[in-house]
mmCIF file of C-alpha atoms in Angstrom:
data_model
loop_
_atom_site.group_PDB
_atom_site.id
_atom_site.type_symbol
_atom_site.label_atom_id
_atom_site.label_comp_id
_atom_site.label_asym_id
_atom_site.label_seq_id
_atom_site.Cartn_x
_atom_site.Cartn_y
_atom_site.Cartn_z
ATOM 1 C CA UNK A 1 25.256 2.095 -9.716
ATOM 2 C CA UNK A 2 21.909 2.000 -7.885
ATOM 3 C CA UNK A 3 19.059 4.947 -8.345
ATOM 4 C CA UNK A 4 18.320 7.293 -5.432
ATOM 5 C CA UNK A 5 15.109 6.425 -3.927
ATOM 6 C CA UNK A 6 12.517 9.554 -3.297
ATOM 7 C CA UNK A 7 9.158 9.495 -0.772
ATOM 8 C CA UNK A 8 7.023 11.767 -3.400
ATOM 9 C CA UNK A 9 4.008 11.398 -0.779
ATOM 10 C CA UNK A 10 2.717 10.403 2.534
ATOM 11 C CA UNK A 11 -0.909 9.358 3.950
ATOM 12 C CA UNK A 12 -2.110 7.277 6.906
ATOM 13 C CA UNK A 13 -5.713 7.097 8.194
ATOM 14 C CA UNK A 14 -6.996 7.974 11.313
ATOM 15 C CA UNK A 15 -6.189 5.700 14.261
ATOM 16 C CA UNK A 16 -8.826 4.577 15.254
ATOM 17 C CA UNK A 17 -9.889 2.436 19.025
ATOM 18 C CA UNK A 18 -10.031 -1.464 18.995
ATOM 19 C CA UNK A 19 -14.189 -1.648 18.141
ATOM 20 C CA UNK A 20 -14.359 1.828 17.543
ATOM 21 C CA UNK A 21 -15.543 3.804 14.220
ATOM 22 C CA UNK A 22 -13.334 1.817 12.146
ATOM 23 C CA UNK A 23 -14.284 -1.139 13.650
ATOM 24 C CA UNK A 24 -16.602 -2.260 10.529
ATOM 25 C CA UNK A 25 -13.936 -0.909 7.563
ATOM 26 C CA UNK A 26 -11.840 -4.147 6.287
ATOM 27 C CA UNK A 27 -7.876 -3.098 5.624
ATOM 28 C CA UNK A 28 -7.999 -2.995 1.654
ATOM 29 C CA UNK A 29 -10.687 -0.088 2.245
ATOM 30 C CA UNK A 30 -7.989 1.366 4.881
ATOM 31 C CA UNK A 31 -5.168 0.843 2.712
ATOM 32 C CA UNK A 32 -7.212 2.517 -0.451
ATOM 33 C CA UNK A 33 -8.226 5.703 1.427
ATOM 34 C CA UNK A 34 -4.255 6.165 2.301
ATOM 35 C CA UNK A 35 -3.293 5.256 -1.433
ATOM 36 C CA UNK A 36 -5.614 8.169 -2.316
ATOM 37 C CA UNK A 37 -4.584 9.914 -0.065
ATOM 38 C CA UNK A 38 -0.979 9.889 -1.053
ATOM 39 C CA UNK A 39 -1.385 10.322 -4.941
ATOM 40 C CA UNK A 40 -3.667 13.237 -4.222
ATOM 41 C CA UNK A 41 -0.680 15.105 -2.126
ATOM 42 C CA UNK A 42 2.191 13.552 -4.323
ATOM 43 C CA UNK A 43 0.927 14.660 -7.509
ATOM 44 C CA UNK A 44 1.677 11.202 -8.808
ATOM 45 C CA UNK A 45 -0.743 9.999 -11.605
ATOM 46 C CA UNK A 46 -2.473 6.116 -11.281
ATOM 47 C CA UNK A 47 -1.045 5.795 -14.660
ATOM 48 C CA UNK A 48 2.715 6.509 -13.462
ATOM 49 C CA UNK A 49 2.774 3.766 -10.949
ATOM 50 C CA UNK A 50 4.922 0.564 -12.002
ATOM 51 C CA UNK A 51 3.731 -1.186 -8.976
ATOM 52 C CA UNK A 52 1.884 -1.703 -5.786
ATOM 53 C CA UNK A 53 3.508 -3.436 -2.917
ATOM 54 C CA UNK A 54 1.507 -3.618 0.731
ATOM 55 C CA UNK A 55 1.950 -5.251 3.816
ATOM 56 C CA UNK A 56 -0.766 -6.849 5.941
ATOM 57 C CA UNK A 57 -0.243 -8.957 8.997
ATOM 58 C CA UNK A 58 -3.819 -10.561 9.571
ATOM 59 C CA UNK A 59 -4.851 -11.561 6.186
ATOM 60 C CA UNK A 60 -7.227 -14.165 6.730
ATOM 61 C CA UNK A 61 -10.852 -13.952 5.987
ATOM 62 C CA UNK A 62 -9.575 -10.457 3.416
ATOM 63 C CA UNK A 63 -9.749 -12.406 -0.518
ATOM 64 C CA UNK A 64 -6.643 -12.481 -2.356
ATOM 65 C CA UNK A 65 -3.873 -10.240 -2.789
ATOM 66 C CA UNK A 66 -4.710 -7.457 -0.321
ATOM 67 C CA UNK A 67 -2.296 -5.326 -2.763
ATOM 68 C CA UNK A 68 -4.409 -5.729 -5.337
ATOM 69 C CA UNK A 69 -7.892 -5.084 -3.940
ATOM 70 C CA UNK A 70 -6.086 -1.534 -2.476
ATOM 71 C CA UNK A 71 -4.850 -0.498 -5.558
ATOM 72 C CA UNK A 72 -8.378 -1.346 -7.331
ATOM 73 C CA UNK A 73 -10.056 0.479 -4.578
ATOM 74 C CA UNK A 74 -8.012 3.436 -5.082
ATOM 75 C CA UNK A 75 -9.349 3.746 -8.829
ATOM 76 C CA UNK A 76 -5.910 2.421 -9.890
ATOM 77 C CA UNK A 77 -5.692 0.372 -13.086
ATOM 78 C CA UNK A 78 -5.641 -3.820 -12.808
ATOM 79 C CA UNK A 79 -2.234 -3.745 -15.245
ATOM 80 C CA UNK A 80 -0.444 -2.222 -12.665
ATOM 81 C CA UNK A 81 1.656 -5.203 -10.682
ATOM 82 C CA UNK A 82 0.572 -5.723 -7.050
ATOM 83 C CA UNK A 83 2.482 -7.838 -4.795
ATOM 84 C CA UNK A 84 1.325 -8.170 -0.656
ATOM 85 C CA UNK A 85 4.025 -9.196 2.180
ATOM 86 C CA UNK A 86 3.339 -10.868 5.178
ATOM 87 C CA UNK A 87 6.315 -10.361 7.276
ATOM 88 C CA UNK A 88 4.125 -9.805 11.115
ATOM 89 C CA UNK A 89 4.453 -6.287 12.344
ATOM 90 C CA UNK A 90 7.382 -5.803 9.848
ATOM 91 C CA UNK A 91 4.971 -6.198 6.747
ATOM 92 C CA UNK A 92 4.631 -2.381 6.066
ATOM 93 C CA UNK A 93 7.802 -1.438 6.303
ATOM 94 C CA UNK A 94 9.157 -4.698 4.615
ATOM 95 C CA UNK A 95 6.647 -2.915 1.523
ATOM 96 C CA UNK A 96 8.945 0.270 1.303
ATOM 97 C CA UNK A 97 11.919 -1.911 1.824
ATOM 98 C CA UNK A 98 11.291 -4.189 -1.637
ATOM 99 C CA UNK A 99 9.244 -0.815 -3.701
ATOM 100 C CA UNK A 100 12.978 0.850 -2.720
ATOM 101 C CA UNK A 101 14.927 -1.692 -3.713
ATOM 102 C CA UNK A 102 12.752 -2.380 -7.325
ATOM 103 C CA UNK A 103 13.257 1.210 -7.932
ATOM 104 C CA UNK A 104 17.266 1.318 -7.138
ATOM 105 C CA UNK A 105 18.363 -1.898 -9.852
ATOM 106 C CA UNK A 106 15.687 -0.140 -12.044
ATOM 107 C CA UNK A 107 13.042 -2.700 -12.612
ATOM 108 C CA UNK A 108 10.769 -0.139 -11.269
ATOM 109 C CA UNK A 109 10.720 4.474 -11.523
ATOM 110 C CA UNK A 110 7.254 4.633 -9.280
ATOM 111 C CA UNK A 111 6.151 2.287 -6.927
ATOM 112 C CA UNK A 112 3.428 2.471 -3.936
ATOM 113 C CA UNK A 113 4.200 0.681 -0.723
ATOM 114 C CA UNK A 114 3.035 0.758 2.726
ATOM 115 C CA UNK A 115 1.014 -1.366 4.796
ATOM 116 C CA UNK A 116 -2.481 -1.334 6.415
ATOM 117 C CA UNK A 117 -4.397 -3.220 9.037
ATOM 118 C CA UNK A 118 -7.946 -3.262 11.309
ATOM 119 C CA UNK A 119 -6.762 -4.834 14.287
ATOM 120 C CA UNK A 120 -10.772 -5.153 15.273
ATOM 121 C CA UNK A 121 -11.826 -7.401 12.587
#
């Protein structure tokens, strides 16, 4: 029988306008800030977390696993798994999709997912 799946927390930054304040903030910064952000209102510990999945849709010119440089930059711990999708304007929501379905066969109890993007970089 598969789990039930929970949203313990929510965050997003600010939207911001092509070239605009966020203009000079790369995503894993972005995507930290709303990882904060969401452990801070969820009540969710960094040591809790099974794994780290986020979506990105224009990776190049970022480093490596965009995942794992948000989770870092969120003061989360490098033994915690991080994976990153690339699945276009699906890639966030693709991120929920997969942390949902680890948690329902049970490979995972507390996973992180979302996506996170700066559309003027």
């Amino acid at each position: 029988m598969l789990k039930q799946v929970y949203l313990a927390g929510a965050a997003r930054t600010p939207i911001g306008t092509f070239g605009g304040a966020f203009a000079e903030l790369p995503a894993p910064k972005l995507g930290a800030a709303a990882i904060k952000g969401a452990l801070e209102r969820s009540g969710v510990r960094g040591d809790q977390i099974d794994e780290v999945i986020f979506g990105n849709v224009v990776s190049a010119g970022l480093g490596q696993n965009l995942a794992r440089q948000c989770s870092l930059g969120a003061g989360l711990s490098n033994t915690i798994g991080a994976t990153s999708v690339n699945k276009v304007c699906g890639s966030g929501l693709k991120a929920v999709m997969l942390a949902a379905q680890a948690i329902q066969v049970g490979d995972s109890s507390i996973v992180v997912a979302g996506g996170t993007e700066n559309m003027s970089r």
